Tab-separated table of C-alpha atoms and ligand atoms in Angstrom:
chain	number	residue	atom	x	y	z
J	1	MET	CA	9.164	50.972	-34.834
J	2	ASN	CA	8.041	50.635	-31.231
J	3	PRO	CA	10.737	50.043	-28.643
J	4	LEU	CA	10.838	46.604	-26.998
J	5	PRO	CA	8.238	46.303	-24.222
J	6	SER	CA	9.616	46.816	-20.726
J	7	PRO	CA	9.681	43.930	-18.257
J	8	PRO	CA	6.628	43.553	-15.978
J	9	ARG	CA	6.446	45.676	-12.843
J	10	SER	CA	5.068	42.791	-10.806
J	11	TRP	CA	4.952	39.138	-11.681
J	12	ALA	CA	4.304	35.716	-10.213
J	13	GLU	CA	6.848	33.030	-10.977
J	14	ILE	CA	5.183	29.649	-11.200
J	15	ASP	CA	7.442	26.651	-10.746
J	16	LEU	CA	5.716	23.887	-12.705
J	17	SER	CA	8.208	21.223	-11.667
J	18	ALA	CA	7.410	22.005	-8.009
J	19	LEU	CA	3.713	21.712	-8.884
J	20	ARG	CA	4.252	18.261	-10.364
J	21	HIS	CA	6.389	17.265	-7.375
J	22	ASN	CA	3.520	18.230	-5.063
J	23	LEU	CA	1.057	16.241	-7.170
J	24	ARG	CA	3.238	13.161	-6.853
J	25	THR	CA	3.520	13.759	-3.112
J	26	ALA	CA	-0.268	14.022	-2.856
J	27	ARG	CA	-0.677	10.759	-4.729
J	28	GLU	CA	1.889	8.995	-2.540
J	29	VAL	CA	0.409	10.229	0.733
J	30	ALA	CA	-3.151	9.497	-0.394
J	31	GLY	CA	-2.205	6.076	-1.710
J	32	CYS	CA	-4.967	6.295	-4.292
J	33	ALA	CA	-6.041	8.095	-7.463
J	34	VAL	CA	-6.132	11.879	-7.516
J	35	MET	CA	-8.539	14.566	-8.682
J	36	ALA	CA	-6.384	17.686	-9.038
J	37	VAL	CA	-8.419	20.678	-7.860
J	38	VAL	CA	-7.767	23.587	-10.222
J	39	LYS	CA	-10.730	25.848	-9.488
J	40	ALA	CA	-10.297	29.636	-9.341
J	41	GLY	CA	-7.680	29.681	-12.084
J	42	ALA	CA	-5.728	26.901	-10.360
J	43	TYR	CA	-5.677	28.935	-7.141
J	44	GLY	CA	-4.365	31.928	-9.063
J	45	HIS	CA	-1.548	30.008	-10.733
J	46	GLY	CA	-3.133	30.051	-14.196
J	47	LEU	CA	-5.744	27.481	-15.182
J	48	GLU	CA	-4.598	26.419	-18.642
J	49	ASP	CA	-0.892	26.214	-17.859
J	50	VAL	CA	-1.426	24.316	-14.635
J	51	ALA	CA	-3.938	21.942	-16.242
J	52	ARG	CA	-1.620	21.207	-19.162
J	53	SER	CA	1.270	20.604	-16.808
J	54	LEU	CA	-0.666	18.292	-14.489
J	55	ALA	CA	-2.392	16.436	-17.314
J	56	ALA	CA	0.994	14.951	-18.140
J	57	GLU	CA	0.920	13.276	-14.703
J	58	ASP	CA	-1.395	10.421	-14.011
J	59	ILE	CA	-4.559	12.016	-12.709
J	60	GLU	CA	-8.140	10.825	-12.933
J	61	PHE	CA	-10.021	14.149	-12.909
J	62	PHE	CA	-9.614	17.873	-12.784
J	63	GLY	CA	-11.911	19.427	-10.193
J	64	VAL	CA	-13.323	22.815	-11.207
J	65	ALA	CA	-15.849	25.215	-9.722
J	66	ASN	CA	-17.998	25.931	-12.764
J	67	VAL	CA	-18.569	25.377	-16.484
J	68	GLY	CA	-16.498	28.416	-17.439
J	69	GLU	CA	-13.438	26.756	-15.947
J	70	ALA	CA	-14.335	23.379	-17.422
J	71	ARG	CA	-14.604	24.975	-20.856
J	72	ARG	CA	-11.236	26.679	-20.558
J	73	ILE	CA	-9.491	23.409	-19.688
J	74	ALA	CA	-11.231	21.458	-22.435
J	75	ASP	CA	-10.572	24.221	-24.975
J	76	ALA	CA	-6.888	24.153	-24.005
J	77	GLY	CA	-6.809	20.647	-25.452
J	78	VAL	CA	-6.641	18.814	-22.132
J	79	THR	CA	-8.476	15.481	-22.330
J	80	THR	CA	-8.427	14.502	-18.633
J	81	ARG	CA	-11.948	14.084	-17.269
J	82	ILE	CA	-13.459	17.183	-15.677
J	83	TYR	CA	-15.532	17.095	-12.496
J	84	LEU	CA	-17.692	19.965	-11.280
J	85	LEU	CA	-17.149	20.280	-7.545
J	86	GLY	CA	-20.300	22.171	-6.638
J	87	ALA	CA	-23.964	22.245	-7.510
J	88	THR	CA	-24.890	23.221	-11.069
J	89	TRP	CA	-27.919	25.196	-12.121
J	90	SER	CA	-30.299	24.519	-14.932
J	91	GLN	CA	-28.783	26.601	-17.735
J	92	GLU	CA	-25.381	24.986	-17.309
J	93	ARG	CA	-26.560	21.428	-17.731
J	94	ALA	CA	-26.904	21.096	-21.508
J	95	GLU	CA	-23.272	22.093	-21.970
J	96	ILE	CA	-22.175	19.691	-19.230
J	97	VAL	CA	-23.969	16.813	-20.936
J	98	GLY	CA	-22.844	17.860	-24.408
J	99	ARG	CA	-19.209	17.959	-23.423
J	100	GLY	CA	-19.268	14.924	-21.169
J	101	TRP	CA	-18.155	16.652	-17.991
J	102	THR	CA	-19.005	14.961	-14.699
J	103	PRO	CA	-21.406	16.714	-12.312
J	104	CYS	CA	-22.216	15.775	-8.749
J	105	LEU	CA	-25.889	15.520	-7.863
J	106	SER	CA	-27.597	17.148	-4.901
J	107	SER	CA	-31.250	16.742	-5.853
J	108	LEU	CA	-33.625	14.448	-7.709
J	109	ASP	CA	-34.825	17.341	-9.854
J	110	GLU	CA	-31.401	18.062	-11.261
J	111	ALA	CA	-30.867	14.329	-11.773
J	112	ARG	CA	-34.056	14.127	-13.828
J	113	GLU	CA	-32.990	17.101	-15.926
J	114	PHE	CA	-29.556	15.589	-16.555
J	115	ASP	CA	-31.251	12.321	-17.509
J	116	ALA	CA	-33.527	14.063	-20.014
J	117	LEU	CA	-30.644	16.038	-21.515
J	118	ALA	CA	-28.521	12.905	-21.825
J	119	ARG	CA	-31.390	11.122	-23.569
J	120	ALA	CA	-31.770	14.022	-26.014
J	121	HIS	CA	-28.027	13.991	-26.580
J	122	GLY	CA	-28.036	10.242	-27.152
J	123	SER	CA	-25.512	9.542	-24.419
J	124	ARG	CA	-25.292	8.142	-20.918
J	125	LEU	CA	-23.894	10.640	-18.443
J	126	LYS	CA	-21.564	9.603	-15.648
J	127	VAL	CA	-22.505	11.383	-12.441
J	128	HIS	CA	-21.442	11.309	-8.814
J	129	LEU	CA	-23.725	11.385	-5.841
J	130	ALA	CA	-22.847	14.278	-3.525
J	131	VAL	CA	-23.637	13.558	0.104
J	132	ASP	CA	-23.718	16.205	2.783
J	133	SER	CA	-21.956	14.630	5.750
J	134	GLY	CA	-21.405	17.939	7.524
J	135	MET	CA	-20.418	20.725	5.129
J	136	GLY	CA	-23.910	22.147	4.609
J	137	ARG	CA	-23.160	23.456	1.126
J	138	GLY	CA	-24.474	20.819	-1.245
J	139	GLY	CA	-25.354	17.185	-1.639
J	140	PHE	CA	-28.072	14.914	-0.302
J	141	VAL	CA	-28.369	14.604	3.468
J	142	ALA	CA	-28.039	11.028	4.779
J	143	GLU	CA	-31.681	10.734	5.785
J	144	GLY	CA	-33.636	8.841	3.132
J	145	LEU	CA	-30.664	8.439	0.832
J	146	PRO	CA	-31.155	4.693	0.097
J	147	GLU	CA	-34.653	5.483	-1.273
J	148	ILE	CA	-33.259	8.366	-3.311
J	149	LEU	CA	-30.605	6.116	-4.811
J	150	MET	CA	-33.365	3.721	-5.863
J	151	GLU	CA	-35.115	6.600	-7.630
J	152	LEU	CA	-31.850	7.669	-9.282
J	153	GLU	CA	-31.233	4.157	-10.520
J	154	LYS	CA	-34.482	4.341	-12.467
J	155	LEU	CA	-33.025	7.079	-14.661
J	156	PRO	CA	-31.660	5.121	-17.635
J	157	ASN	CA	-29.374	7.797	-19.038
J	158	LEU	CA	-27.398	8.366	-15.873
J	159	GLU	CA	-24.616	6.176	-14.591
J	160	ILE	CA	-23.919	6.750	-10.902
J	161	GLU	CA	-20.231	6.041	-10.869
J	162	GLY	CA	-19.134	7.885	-7.756
J	163	ILE	CA	-19.978	9.203	-4.339
J	164	GLY	CA	-18.341	12.265	-2.827
J	165	SER	CA	-18.545	14.347	0.295
J	166	HIS	CA	-16.558	17.245	1.735
J	167	LEU	CA	-14.777	17.939	5.036
J	168	PRO	CA	-15.473	21.377	6.572
J	169	SER	CA	-13.043	21.144	9.491
J	170	ALA	CA	-10.176	18.809	8.612
J	171	ASP	CA	-7.656	21.544	9.440
J	172	GLU	CA	-9.437	22.667	12.625
J	173	ASP	CA	-11.348	19.926	14.383
J	174	GLU	CA	-9.922	16.439	14.477
J	175	GLU	CA	-12.654	14.914	16.596
J	176	PHE	CA	-15.440	16.148	14.348
J	177	THR	CA	-13.541	15.070	11.239
J	178	ARG	CA	-13.056	11.529	12.578
J	179	SER	CA	-16.747	11.240	13.342
J	180	GLN	CA	-17.578	12.664	9.926
J	181	ILE	CA	-15.414	10.101	8.168
J	182	ALA	CA	-17.163	7.354	10.143
J	183	ARG	CA	-20.522	8.830	9.124
J	184	TYR	CA	-19.464	8.839	5.473
J	185	VAL	CA	-18.461	5.162	5.708
J	186	GLY	CA	-21.859	4.436	7.263
J	187	ILE	CA	-23.625	6.222	4.406
J	188	ILE	CA	-21.729	4.203	1.804
J	189	ASP	CA	-22.593	0.985	3.644
J	190	SER	CA	-26.263	1.956	3.723
J	191	LEU	CA	-26.141	2.354	-0.069
J	192	GLY	CA	-24.787	-1.105	-0.804
J	193	GLY	CA	-21.142	-0.821	0.254
J	194	PRO	CA	-17.989	0.459	-1.400
J	195	GLU	CA	-18.231	-1.855	-4.422
J	196	ARG	CA	-21.403	-0.032	-5.462
J	197	PHE	CA	-19.345	3.042	-6.458
J	198	ARG	CA	-16.391	3.145	-8.825
J	199	TRP	CA	-15.140	6.360	-7.156
J	200	ARG	CA	-15.411	7.258	-3.467
J	201	HIS	CA	-13.953	10.584	-2.416
J	202	LEU	CA	-13.954	12.827	0.624
J	203	SER	CA	-10.567	14.407	1.257
J	204	ASN	CA	-9.268	17.858	0.514
J	205	SER	CA	-5.586	18.526	1.299
J	206	ALA	CA	-6.061	18.543	5.078
J	207	GLY	CA	-8.123	15.347	4.976
J	208	LEU	CA	-5.537	13.659	2.820
J	209	LEU	CA	-2.581	14.710	4.991
J	210	GLY	CA	-4.125	14.215	8.403
J	211	TYR	CA	-6.474	11.226	8.311
J	212	ASP	CA	-6.840	7.623	7.237
J	213	ARG	CA	-9.381	7.299	4.508
J	214	GLU	CA	-9.683	3.614	3.806
J	215	CYS	CA	-13.230	4.232	2.609
J	216	CYS	CA	-11.953	6.229	-0.365
J	217	ASN	CA	-10.133	5.523	-3.605
J	218	LEU	CA	-9.908	9.083	-4.895
J	219	ALA	CA	-8.565	12.207	-3.164
J	220	ARG	CA	-9.208	15.837	-4.096
J	221	PRO	CA	-6.137	17.882	-3.138
J	222	GLY	CA	-6.075	21.582	-3.954
J	223	LEU	CA	-3.924	23.763	-1.729
J	224	MET	CA	-1.136	21.231	-1.226
J	225	LEU	CA	-0.572	21.004	-4.989
J	226	TYR	CA	0.439	24.652	-4.783
J	227	GLY	CA	2.987	23.870	-2.080
J	228	ILE	CA	1.110	24.871	1.042
J	229	SER	CA	0.098	22.506	3.797
J	230	PRO	CA	-3.108	23.336	5.653
J	231	LEU	CA	-1.812	21.235	8.576
J	232	PRO	CA	1.485	21.871	10.353
J	233	GLY	CA	4.269	19.330	9.959
J	234	HIS	CA	3.982	18.560	6.250
J	235	GLU	CA	5.807	21.555	4.772
J	236	GLU	CA	9.002	19.602	4.040
J	237	LYS	CA	7.155	17.273	1.679
J	238	LEU	CA	5.992	20.152	-0.497
J	239	ARG	CA	7.750	22.664	-2.707
J	240	ASN	CA	6.827	26.319	-3.130
J	241	VAL	CA	5.111	26.964	-6.476
J	242	MET	CA	4.235	30.675	-6.678
J	243	SER	CA	6.651	33.505	-5.894
J	244	LEU	CA	5.084	36.974	-6.004
J	245	LYS	CA	7.664	39.499	-7.076
J	246	SER	CA	8.065	43.158	-7.919
J	247	ARG	CA	10.743	45.844	-8.277
J	248	VAL	CA	12.091	48.696	-6.242
J	249	THR	CA	11.128	51.759	-8.291
J	250	LEU	CA	12.605	54.428	-6.026
J	251	VAL	CA	14.845	54.762	-2.956
J	252	ARG	CA	15.003	57.935	-0.869
J	253	THR	CA	16.008	58.966	2.638
J	254	LEU	CA	13.187	60.644	4.508
J	255	PRO	CA	13.925	62.886	7.502
J	256	ALA	CA	12.653	62.205	11.028
J	257	GLY	CA	8.998	63.123	11.566
J	258	HIS	CA	7.925	62.281	7.985
J	259	GLY	CA	4.726	60.327	7.447
J	260	VAL	CA	4.667	57.305	5.137
J	261	SER	CA	1.573	56.329	3.116
J	262	TYR	CA	-2.143	57.032	3.497
J	263	GLY	CA	-3.387	58.050	6.894
J	264	ARG	CA	0.195	58.681	8.010
J	265	ALA	CA	-0.168	55.535	10.130
J	266	PHE	CA	3.619	55.411	10.241
J	267	VAL	CA	5.826	58.439	10.954
J	268	THR	CA	9.627	58.192	10.882
J	269	THR	CA	11.432	58.811	14.174
J	270	LYS	CA	14.861	59.104	12.542
J	271	PRO	CA	16.249	59.553	9.045
J	272	THR	CA	14.957	56.496	7.190
J	273	ARG	CA	15.895	54.977	3.859
J	274	VAL	CA	12.608	54.124	2.201
J	275	ALA	CA	12.257	51.901	-0.865
J	276	THR	CA	9.085	52.275	-2.891
J	277	VAL	CA	8.014	48.966	-4.472
J	278	GLY	CA	5.732	48.710	-7.518
J	279	ILE	CA	3.074	46.393	-6.121
J	280	GLY	CA	-0.077	46.973	-4.095
J	281	TYR	CA	-3.531	45.711	-3.351
J	282	GLY	CA	-4.464	46.302	-6.997
J	283	ASP	CA	-2.169	43.345	-7.653
J	284	GLY	CA	-3.787	41.310	-4.907
J	285	TYR	CA	-1.131	41.877	-2.272
J	286	PRO	CA	-3.416	42.262	0.752
J	287	ARG	CA	-3.889	45.737	2.174
J	288	ALA	CA	-4.933	44.097	5.438
J	289	VAL	CA	-1.276	43.359	6.330
J	290	SER	CA	-0.722	47.105	6.856
J	291	GLY	CA	0.633	47.752	10.345
J	292	ASN	CA	0.909	44.035	11.138
J	293	GLY	CA	4.641	43.542	10.634
J	294	ALA	CA	4.669	42.388	7.021
J	295	GLU	CA	8.078	42.115	5.372
J	296	ALA	CA	9.619	41.973	1.915
J	297	PHE	CA	12.685	40.004	0.837
J	298	ILE	CA	15.316	41.993	-1.076
J	299	ARG	CA	18.983	41.114	-1.735
J	300	GLY	CA	18.825	38.082	0.541
J	301	GLU	CA	17.335	39.909	3.536
J	302	ARG	CA	13.947	40.651	5.045
J	303	PHE	CA	12.941	44.290	5.478
J	304	PRO	CA	9.883	45.689	7.285
J	305	MET	CA	7.015	47.395	5.528
J	306	LEU	CA	6.145	50.964	6.493
J	307	GLY	CA	2.617	52.306	6.679
J	308	ARG	CA	-0.275	51.128	4.546
J	309	VAL	CA	-0.240	49.145	1.327
J	310	THR	CA	-1.593	51.397	-1.445
J	311	MET	CA	-3.241	50.291	-4.668
J	312	ASP	CA	-0.085	50.119	-6.765
J	313	GLN	CA	2.848	50.732	-4.445
J	314	LEU	CA	4.103	50.036	-0.953
J	315	MET	CA	7.047	51.252	1.083
J	316	ILE	CA	9.811	49.265	2.751
J	317	ASP	CA	12.352	50.372	5.355
J	318	VAL	CA	15.755	49.576	3.845
J	319	THR	CA	17.808	51.684	6.265
J	320	GLY	CA	21.382	50.418	6.530
J	321	SER	CA	21.263	48.414	3.302
J	322	ASP	CA	22.381	49.169	-0.221
J	323	VAL	CA	19.015	48.268	-1.735
J	324	ALA	CA	18.722	50.207	-4.997
J	325	GLU	CA	16.228	51.075	-7.695
J	326	GLY	CA	15.497	48.081	-9.909
J	327	ASP	CA	16.142	45.473	-7.213
J	328	GLU	CA	13.912	42.419	-7.301
J	329	VAL	CA	11.544	42.139	-4.327
J	330	GLU	CA	9.897	38.921	-3.119
J	331	MET	CA	6.551	39.592	-1.428
J	332	PHE	CA	6.029	35.887	-0.838
J	333	GLY	CA	7.673	32.738	-2.089
J	334	PRO	CA	10.459	30.516	-0.779
J	335	ASN	CA	11.735	33.122	1.706
J	336	ILE	CA	8.469	34.546	2.987
J	337	ARG	CA	5.806	31.906	3.024
J	338	VAL	CA	2.331	32.783	1.877
J	339	ASP	CA	0.993	31.426	5.220
J	340	GLU	CA	2.861	34.248	6.914
J	341	VAL	CA	1.307	36.884	4.657
J	342	ALA	CA	-2.134	35.325	5.131
J	343	ALA	CA	-1.755	35.321	8.921
J	344	LYS	CA	-0.699	38.981	8.936
J	345	ALA	CA	-3.641	39.829	6.694
J	346	GLY	CA	-6.002	37.926	9.008
J	347	THR	CA	-7.052	35.535	6.267
J	348	ILE	CA	-6.209	32.146	4.723
J	349	CYS	CA	-3.679	31.155	2.039
J	350	TRP	CA	-6.461	30.177	-0.370
J	351	GLU	CA	-7.735	33.765	-0.407
J	352	ILE	CA	-4.291	35.306	-0.896
J	353	LEU	CA	-3.434	33.038	-3.834
J	354	THR	CA	-6.765	33.355	-5.616
J	355	GLY	CA	-6.717	37.108	-5.022
J	356	ILE	CA	-3.617	37.813	-7.125
J	357	THR	CA	-5.083	39.917	-9.919
J	358	PRO	CA	-4.621	39.641	-13.710
J	359	ARG	CA	-2.304	42.659	-13.667
J	360	VAL	CA	0.367	40.358	-12.245
J	361	VAL	CA	2.024	38.579	-15.150
J	362	ARG	CA	2.365	34.828	-14.594
J	363	VAL	CA	5.789	33.598	-15.637
J	364	TYR	CA	6.208	29.817	-15.939
J	365	ARG	CA	9.393	27.929	-15.232
B	401	PLP	C1	-11.726	23.371	-3.017
B	401	PLP	C2	-12.152	21.978	-2.791
B	401	PLP	C3	-11.197	20.977	-2.569
B	401	PLP	C4	-9.720	21.272	-2.376
B	401	PLP	O1	-9.511	21.789	-1.079
B	401	PLP	P1	-8.039	22.148	-0.529
B	401	PLP	O2	-8.287	22.455	0.902
B	401	PLP	O3	-7.565	23.336	-1.285
B	401	PLP	O4	-7.198	20.953	-0.733
B	401	PLP	C5	-11.649	19.665	-2.481
B	401	PLP	N1	-12.958	19.378	-2.605
B	401	PLP	C6	-13.903	20.320	-2.796
B	401	PLP	C7	-15.335	19.918	-2.910
B	401	PLP	C8	-13.534	21.642	-2.885
B	401	PLP	O5	-14.483	22.580	-3.065
């Protein structure tokens, strides 16, 4: 008989009750219906588990990046409507129509193909009009849009039930964002006014937290569901969802003048107690924090990292503590916020969370 499997070396604890708390907060702040954005494996938190957990709340749509994600949610038995956030390409469209997912349209050609597929399928497909009010990634530009809508309305197997746009700078440029929201309102007015569309949506987390959106009746929060505010001043409303953890595998005292890790970017100047931790960039903990003052949380205290993050291990200065082999280590979570890790890595929280690799076991609470 095989021995019992050992516990995971590194894991991510996912607090599903915090996730649901954040969803409720998003709905309260938005004051309207919510599309929960769960693209990229629910920002690394685990697509199926997060979708099942949120489906029990009152949400209108799940927002996903592509058909692969849509399929995984639907196959997990979740019946909430699924919306594809970005442009689709031709070979994805038959499955979208067949399974009744909701695409957004950026061109007349794709609209005509969806219409033909829906006719062949014997159904009428609900679609949203994507408008490009400043993002430059997808959607119809405002110019000529009323005429395009008239063309779209001639397609009998499509029902244009929504209109969406996206904010590129809601966490960086308030003035631009205000003018963009005004532009979006103007576009809707030029298309027959708000009543023309069952769903009107524009806001990501930053848009939802920082701006009035009377034009809209649906919000698309992503990051804030996972407990992180893209704008300062909203942290107290949200609860941390993911805690990235690992174990001390070894503790030794190195003499003065001893290099630590690749490149010997750090050399001890005195006898130093060094804990080796079983996590590295192969787990998605960013190598880019190396040398930038990153810390780890062990036994209720923060300790500084030494030298470079390696693929599977990293070293922590635990001089003066009784940190021991087997101790649990928090790399980020309630005590070290992921914003802090992202800043030290020179990147954004979205990239850190979605970069946690499959080697890290997700543990749900
Ligand atoms: C990712 C995404 C969102 C969610 O953005 P957050 O900043 O994570 O809240 C909303 N809408 C679209 C179109 C997106 O691509």
